[in-house]
C-alpha atoms as a PDB file:
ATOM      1  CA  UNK A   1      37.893 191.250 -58.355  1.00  0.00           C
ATOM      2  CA  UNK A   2      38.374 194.662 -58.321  1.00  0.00           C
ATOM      3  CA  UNK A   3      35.457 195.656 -59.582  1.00  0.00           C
ATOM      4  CA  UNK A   4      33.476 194.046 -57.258  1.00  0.00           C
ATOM      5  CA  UNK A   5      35.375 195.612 -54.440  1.00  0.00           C
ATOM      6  CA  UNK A   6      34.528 198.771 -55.769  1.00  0.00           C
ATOM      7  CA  UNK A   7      31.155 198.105 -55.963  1.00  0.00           C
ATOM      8  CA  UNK A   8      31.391 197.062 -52.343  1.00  0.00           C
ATOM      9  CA  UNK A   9      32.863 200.441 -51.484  1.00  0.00           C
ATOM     10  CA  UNK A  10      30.506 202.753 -53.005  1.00  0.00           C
ATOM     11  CA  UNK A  11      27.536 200.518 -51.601  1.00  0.00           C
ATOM     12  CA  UNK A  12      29.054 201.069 -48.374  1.00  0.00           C
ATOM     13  CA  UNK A  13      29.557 204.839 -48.822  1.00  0.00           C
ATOM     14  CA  UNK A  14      26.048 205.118 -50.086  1.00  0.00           C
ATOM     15  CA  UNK A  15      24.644 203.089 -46.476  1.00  0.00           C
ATOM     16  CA  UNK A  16      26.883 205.547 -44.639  1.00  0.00           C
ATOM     17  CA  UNK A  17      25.800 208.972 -45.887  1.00  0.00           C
ATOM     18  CA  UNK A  18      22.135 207.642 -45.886  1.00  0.00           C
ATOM     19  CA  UNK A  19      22.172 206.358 -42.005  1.00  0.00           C
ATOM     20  CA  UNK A  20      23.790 210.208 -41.360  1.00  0.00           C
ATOM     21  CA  UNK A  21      20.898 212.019 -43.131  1.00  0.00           C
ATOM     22  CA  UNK A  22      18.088 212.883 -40.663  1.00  0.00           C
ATOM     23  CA  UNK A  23      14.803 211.590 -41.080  1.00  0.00           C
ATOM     24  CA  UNK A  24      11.770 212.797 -40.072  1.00  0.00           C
ATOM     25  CA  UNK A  25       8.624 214.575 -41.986  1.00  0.00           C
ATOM     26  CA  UNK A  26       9.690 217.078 -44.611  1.00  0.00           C
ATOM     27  CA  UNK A  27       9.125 220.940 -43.611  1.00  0.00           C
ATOM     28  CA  UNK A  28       5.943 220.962 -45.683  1.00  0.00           C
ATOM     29  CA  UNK A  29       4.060 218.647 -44.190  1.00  0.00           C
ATOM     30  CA  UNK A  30       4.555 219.519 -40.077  1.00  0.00           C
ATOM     31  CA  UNK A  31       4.832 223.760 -40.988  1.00  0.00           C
ATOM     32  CA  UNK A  32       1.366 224.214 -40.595  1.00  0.00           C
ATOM     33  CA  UNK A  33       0.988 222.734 -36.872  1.00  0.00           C
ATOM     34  CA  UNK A  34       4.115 224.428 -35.857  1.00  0.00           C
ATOM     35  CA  UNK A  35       2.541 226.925 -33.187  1.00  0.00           C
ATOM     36  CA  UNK A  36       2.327 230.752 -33.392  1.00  0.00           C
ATOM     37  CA  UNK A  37       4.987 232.377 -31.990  1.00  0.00           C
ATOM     38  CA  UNK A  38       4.579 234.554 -28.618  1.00  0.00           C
ATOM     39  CA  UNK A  39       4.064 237.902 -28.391  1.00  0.00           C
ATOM     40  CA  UNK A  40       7.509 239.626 -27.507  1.00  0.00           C
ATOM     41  CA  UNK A  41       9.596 236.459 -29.006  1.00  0.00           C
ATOM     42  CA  UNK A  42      11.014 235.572 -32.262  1.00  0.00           C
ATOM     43  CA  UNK A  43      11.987 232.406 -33.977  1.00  0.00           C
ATOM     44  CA  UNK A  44      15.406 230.784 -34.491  1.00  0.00           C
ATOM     45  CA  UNK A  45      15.597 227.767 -37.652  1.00  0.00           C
ATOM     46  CA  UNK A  46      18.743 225.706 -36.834  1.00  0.00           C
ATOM     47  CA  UNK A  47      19.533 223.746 -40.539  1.00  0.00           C
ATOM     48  CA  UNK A  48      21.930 221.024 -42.305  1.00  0.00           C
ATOM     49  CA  UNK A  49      20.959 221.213 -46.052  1.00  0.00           C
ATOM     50  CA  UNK A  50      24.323 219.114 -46.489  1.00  0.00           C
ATOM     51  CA  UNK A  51      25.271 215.414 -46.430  1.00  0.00           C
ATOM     52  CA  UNK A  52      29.380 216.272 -46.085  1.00  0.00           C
ATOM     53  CA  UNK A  53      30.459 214.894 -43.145  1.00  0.00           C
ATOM     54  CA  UNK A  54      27.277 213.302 -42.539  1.00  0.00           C
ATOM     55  CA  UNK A  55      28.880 211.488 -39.475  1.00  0.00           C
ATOM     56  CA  UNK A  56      30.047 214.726 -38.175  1.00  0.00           C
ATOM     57  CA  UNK A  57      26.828 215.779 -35.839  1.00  0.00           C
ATOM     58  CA  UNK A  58      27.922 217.869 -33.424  1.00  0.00           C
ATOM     59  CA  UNK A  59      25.172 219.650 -31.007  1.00  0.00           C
ATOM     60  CA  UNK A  60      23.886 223.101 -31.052  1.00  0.00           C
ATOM     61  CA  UNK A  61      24.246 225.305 -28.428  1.00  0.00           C
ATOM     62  CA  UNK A  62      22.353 228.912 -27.746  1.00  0.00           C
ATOM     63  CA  UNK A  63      23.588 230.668 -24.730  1.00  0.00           C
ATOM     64  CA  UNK A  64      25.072 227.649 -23.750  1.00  0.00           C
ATOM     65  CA  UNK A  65      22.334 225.663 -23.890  1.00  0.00           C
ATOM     66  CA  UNK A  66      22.035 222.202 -25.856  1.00  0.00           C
ATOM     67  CA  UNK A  67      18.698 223.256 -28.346  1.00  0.00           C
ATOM     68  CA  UNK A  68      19.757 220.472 -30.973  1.00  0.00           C
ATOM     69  CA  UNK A  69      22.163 218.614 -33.000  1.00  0.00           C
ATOM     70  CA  UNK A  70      23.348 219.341 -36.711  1.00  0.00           C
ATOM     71  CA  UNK A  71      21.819 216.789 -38.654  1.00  0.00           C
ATOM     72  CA  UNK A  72      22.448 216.298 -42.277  1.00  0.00           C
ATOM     73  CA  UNK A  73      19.454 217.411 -44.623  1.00  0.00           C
ATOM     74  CA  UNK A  74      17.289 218.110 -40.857  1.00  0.00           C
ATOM     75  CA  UNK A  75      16.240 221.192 -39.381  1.00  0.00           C
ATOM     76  CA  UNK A  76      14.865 221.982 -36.034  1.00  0.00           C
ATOM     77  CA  UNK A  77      13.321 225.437 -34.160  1.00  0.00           C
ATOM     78  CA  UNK A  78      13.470 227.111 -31.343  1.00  0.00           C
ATOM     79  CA  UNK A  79      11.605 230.524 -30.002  1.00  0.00           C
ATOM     80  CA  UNK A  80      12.787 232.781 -27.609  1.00  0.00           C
ATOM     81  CA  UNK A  81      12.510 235.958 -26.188  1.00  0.00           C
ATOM     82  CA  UNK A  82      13.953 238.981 -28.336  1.00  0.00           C
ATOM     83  CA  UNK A  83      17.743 239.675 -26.724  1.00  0.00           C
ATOM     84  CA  UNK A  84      21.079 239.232 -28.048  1.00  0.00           C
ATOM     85  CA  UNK A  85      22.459 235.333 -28.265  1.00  0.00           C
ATOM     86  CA  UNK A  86      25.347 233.129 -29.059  1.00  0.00           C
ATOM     87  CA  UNK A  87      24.654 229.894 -30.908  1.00  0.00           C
ATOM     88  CA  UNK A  88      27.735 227.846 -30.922  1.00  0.00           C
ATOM     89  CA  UNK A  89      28.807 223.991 -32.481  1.00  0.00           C
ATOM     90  CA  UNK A  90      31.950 222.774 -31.809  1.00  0.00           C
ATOM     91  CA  UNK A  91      34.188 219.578 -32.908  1.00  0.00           C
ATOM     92  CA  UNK A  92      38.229 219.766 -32.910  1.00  0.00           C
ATOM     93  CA  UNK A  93      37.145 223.499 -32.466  1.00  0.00           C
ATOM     94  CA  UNK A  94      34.475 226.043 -31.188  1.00  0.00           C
ATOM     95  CA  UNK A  95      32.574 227.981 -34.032  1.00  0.00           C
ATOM     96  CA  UNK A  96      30.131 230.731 -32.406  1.00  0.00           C
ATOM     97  CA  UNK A  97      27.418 233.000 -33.940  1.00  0.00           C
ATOM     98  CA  UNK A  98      26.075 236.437 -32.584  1.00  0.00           C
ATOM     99  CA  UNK A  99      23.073 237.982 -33.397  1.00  0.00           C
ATOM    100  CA  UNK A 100      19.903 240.164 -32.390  1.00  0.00           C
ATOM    101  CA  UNK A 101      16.538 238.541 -32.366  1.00  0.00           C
ATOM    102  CA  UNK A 102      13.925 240.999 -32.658  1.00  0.00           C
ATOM    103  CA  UNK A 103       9.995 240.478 -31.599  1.00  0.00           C
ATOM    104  CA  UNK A 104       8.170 238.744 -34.171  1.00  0.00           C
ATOM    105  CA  UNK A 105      11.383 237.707 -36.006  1.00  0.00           C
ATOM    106  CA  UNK A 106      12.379 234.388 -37.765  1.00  0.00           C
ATOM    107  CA  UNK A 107      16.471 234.115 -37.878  1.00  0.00           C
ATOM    108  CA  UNK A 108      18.029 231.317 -40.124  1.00  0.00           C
ATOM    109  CA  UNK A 109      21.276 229.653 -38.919  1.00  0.00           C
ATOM    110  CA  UNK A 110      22.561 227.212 -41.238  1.00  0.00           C
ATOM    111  CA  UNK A 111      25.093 224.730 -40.203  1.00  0.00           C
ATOM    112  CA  UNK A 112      27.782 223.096 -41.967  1.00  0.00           C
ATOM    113  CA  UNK A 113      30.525 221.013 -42.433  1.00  0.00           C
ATOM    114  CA  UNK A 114      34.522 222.100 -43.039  1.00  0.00           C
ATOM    115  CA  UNK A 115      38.124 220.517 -43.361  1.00  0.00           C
ATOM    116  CA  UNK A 116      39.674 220.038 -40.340  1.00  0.00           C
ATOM    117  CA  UNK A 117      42.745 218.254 -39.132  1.00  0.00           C
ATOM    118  CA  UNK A 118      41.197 215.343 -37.631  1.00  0.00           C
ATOM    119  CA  UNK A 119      37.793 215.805 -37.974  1.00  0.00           C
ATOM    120  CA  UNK A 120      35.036 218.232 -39.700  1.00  0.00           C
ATOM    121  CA  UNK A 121      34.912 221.929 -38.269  1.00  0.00           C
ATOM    122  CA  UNK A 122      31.490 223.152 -37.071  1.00  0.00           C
ATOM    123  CA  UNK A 123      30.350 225.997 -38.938  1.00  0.00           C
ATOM    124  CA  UNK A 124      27.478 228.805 -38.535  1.00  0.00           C
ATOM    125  CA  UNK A 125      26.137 230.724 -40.677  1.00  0.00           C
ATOM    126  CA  UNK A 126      23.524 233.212 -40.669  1.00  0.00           C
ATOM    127  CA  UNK A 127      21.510 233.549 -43.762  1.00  0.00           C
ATOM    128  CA  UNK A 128      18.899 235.981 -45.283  1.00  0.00           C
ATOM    129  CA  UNK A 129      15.058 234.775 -44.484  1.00  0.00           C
ATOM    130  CA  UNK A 130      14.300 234.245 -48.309  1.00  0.00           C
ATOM    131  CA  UNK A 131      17.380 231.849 -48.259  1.00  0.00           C
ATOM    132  CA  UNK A 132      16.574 229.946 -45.029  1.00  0.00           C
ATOM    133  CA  UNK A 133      13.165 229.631 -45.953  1.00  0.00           C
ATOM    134  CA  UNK A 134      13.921 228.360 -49.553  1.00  0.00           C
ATOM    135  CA  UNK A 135      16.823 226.178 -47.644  1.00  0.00           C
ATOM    136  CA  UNK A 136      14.481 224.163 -45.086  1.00  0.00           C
ATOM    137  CA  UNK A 137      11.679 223.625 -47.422  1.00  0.00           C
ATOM    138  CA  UNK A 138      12.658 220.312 -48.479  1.00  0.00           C
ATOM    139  CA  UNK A 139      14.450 219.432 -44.814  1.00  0.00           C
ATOM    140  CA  UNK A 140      13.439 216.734 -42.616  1.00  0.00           C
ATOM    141  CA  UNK A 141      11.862 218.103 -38.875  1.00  0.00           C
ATOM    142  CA  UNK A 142      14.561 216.860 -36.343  1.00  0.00           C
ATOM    143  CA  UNK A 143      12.709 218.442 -33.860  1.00  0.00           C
ATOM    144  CA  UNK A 144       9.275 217.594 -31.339  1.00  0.00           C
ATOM    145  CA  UNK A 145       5.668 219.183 -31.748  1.00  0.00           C
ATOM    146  CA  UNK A 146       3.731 219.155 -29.285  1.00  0.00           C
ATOM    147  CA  UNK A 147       0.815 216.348 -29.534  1.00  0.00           C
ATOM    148  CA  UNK A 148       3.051 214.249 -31.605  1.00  0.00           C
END
C-alpha cells in the first residue's frame, strides 16, 4: 500500500513539473526567422533554463511594461532602442535588474527561482552572451513571430 502511494506521488510530481515547463519550438529551429534587429536597437533574451518552482511563473516587466512571463525551460525576446532599463519579476517580493543596452547588442537575462516564505522569489540575472547563448539553445520559444 505504500508503495503504490508512492508511486502515485512521484507520478503526480512528474505531471506537475511537466504541465509547468513551456512548450513551444526549441531555439534552433525558429532562430533563423527571428528578424534582424533595427538599426540603433539591441536585443534583450528573457530565459527559464529551470524546472524549480515550475508553478511559480511570475511576469516580466521592462520599464514597467509586461514583455513576458518566466516560463520554465522557455525563453522569449524583445528589441528595443539602446537606453538604460529596469527589468523586474516579482512574487512575495520585487526583484529588479539594471542595465545599458547598447546599438546592435544582445543582453541575456536569465530568470530563476528562490526560497521564499510562502512562495518562490523572482530572480534576475544578467549573464555573459557566451552563457545566454549556450543557455537558450535547447529552450522552448515562449514568444510570437511574426507570420506564425
Amino acid at each position: 500500500m505504500r508503495r503504490s502511494y508512492l508511486k502515485f506521488g512521484l507520478a503526480a510530481a512528474v505531471v506537475v513539473l511537466a504541465s509547468g515547463c513551456a512548450t513551444g519550438p526549441k531555439h534552433s529551429e525558429v532562430a533563423a526567422r527571428f528578424p534582424a534587429v533595427k538599426s540603433g536597437e539591441g536585443r534583450i533574451y528573457f530565459y527559464r533554463n529551470s524546472t524549480f518552482g515550475a508553478a511559480v511563473q511570475p511576469e516580466i516587466r521592462l520599464n514597467g511594461q509586461v514583455v513576458g512571463k518566466s516560463q520554465p525551460n522557455g525563453f522569449f525576446f524583445v528589441d528595443r532602442a539602446a537606453g538604460n532599463y529596469v527589468a523586474s519579476s516579482s512574487t512575495e517580493t520585487e526583484k529588479t535588474l539594471s542595465f545599458t543596452l547598447q546599438p546592435g547588442e544582445t543582453k541575456y537575462v536569465k530568470s530563476s527561482i528562490g526560497f521564499g516564505l510562502v512562495v518562490g522569489r523572482a530572480v534576475l540575472d544578467l549573464v555573459a552572451p557566451t552563457q545566454g547563448a549556450a543557455d537558450i539553445s535547447n529552450l522552448s520559444y515562449t514568444g510570437t513571430l511574426a507570420g506564425k
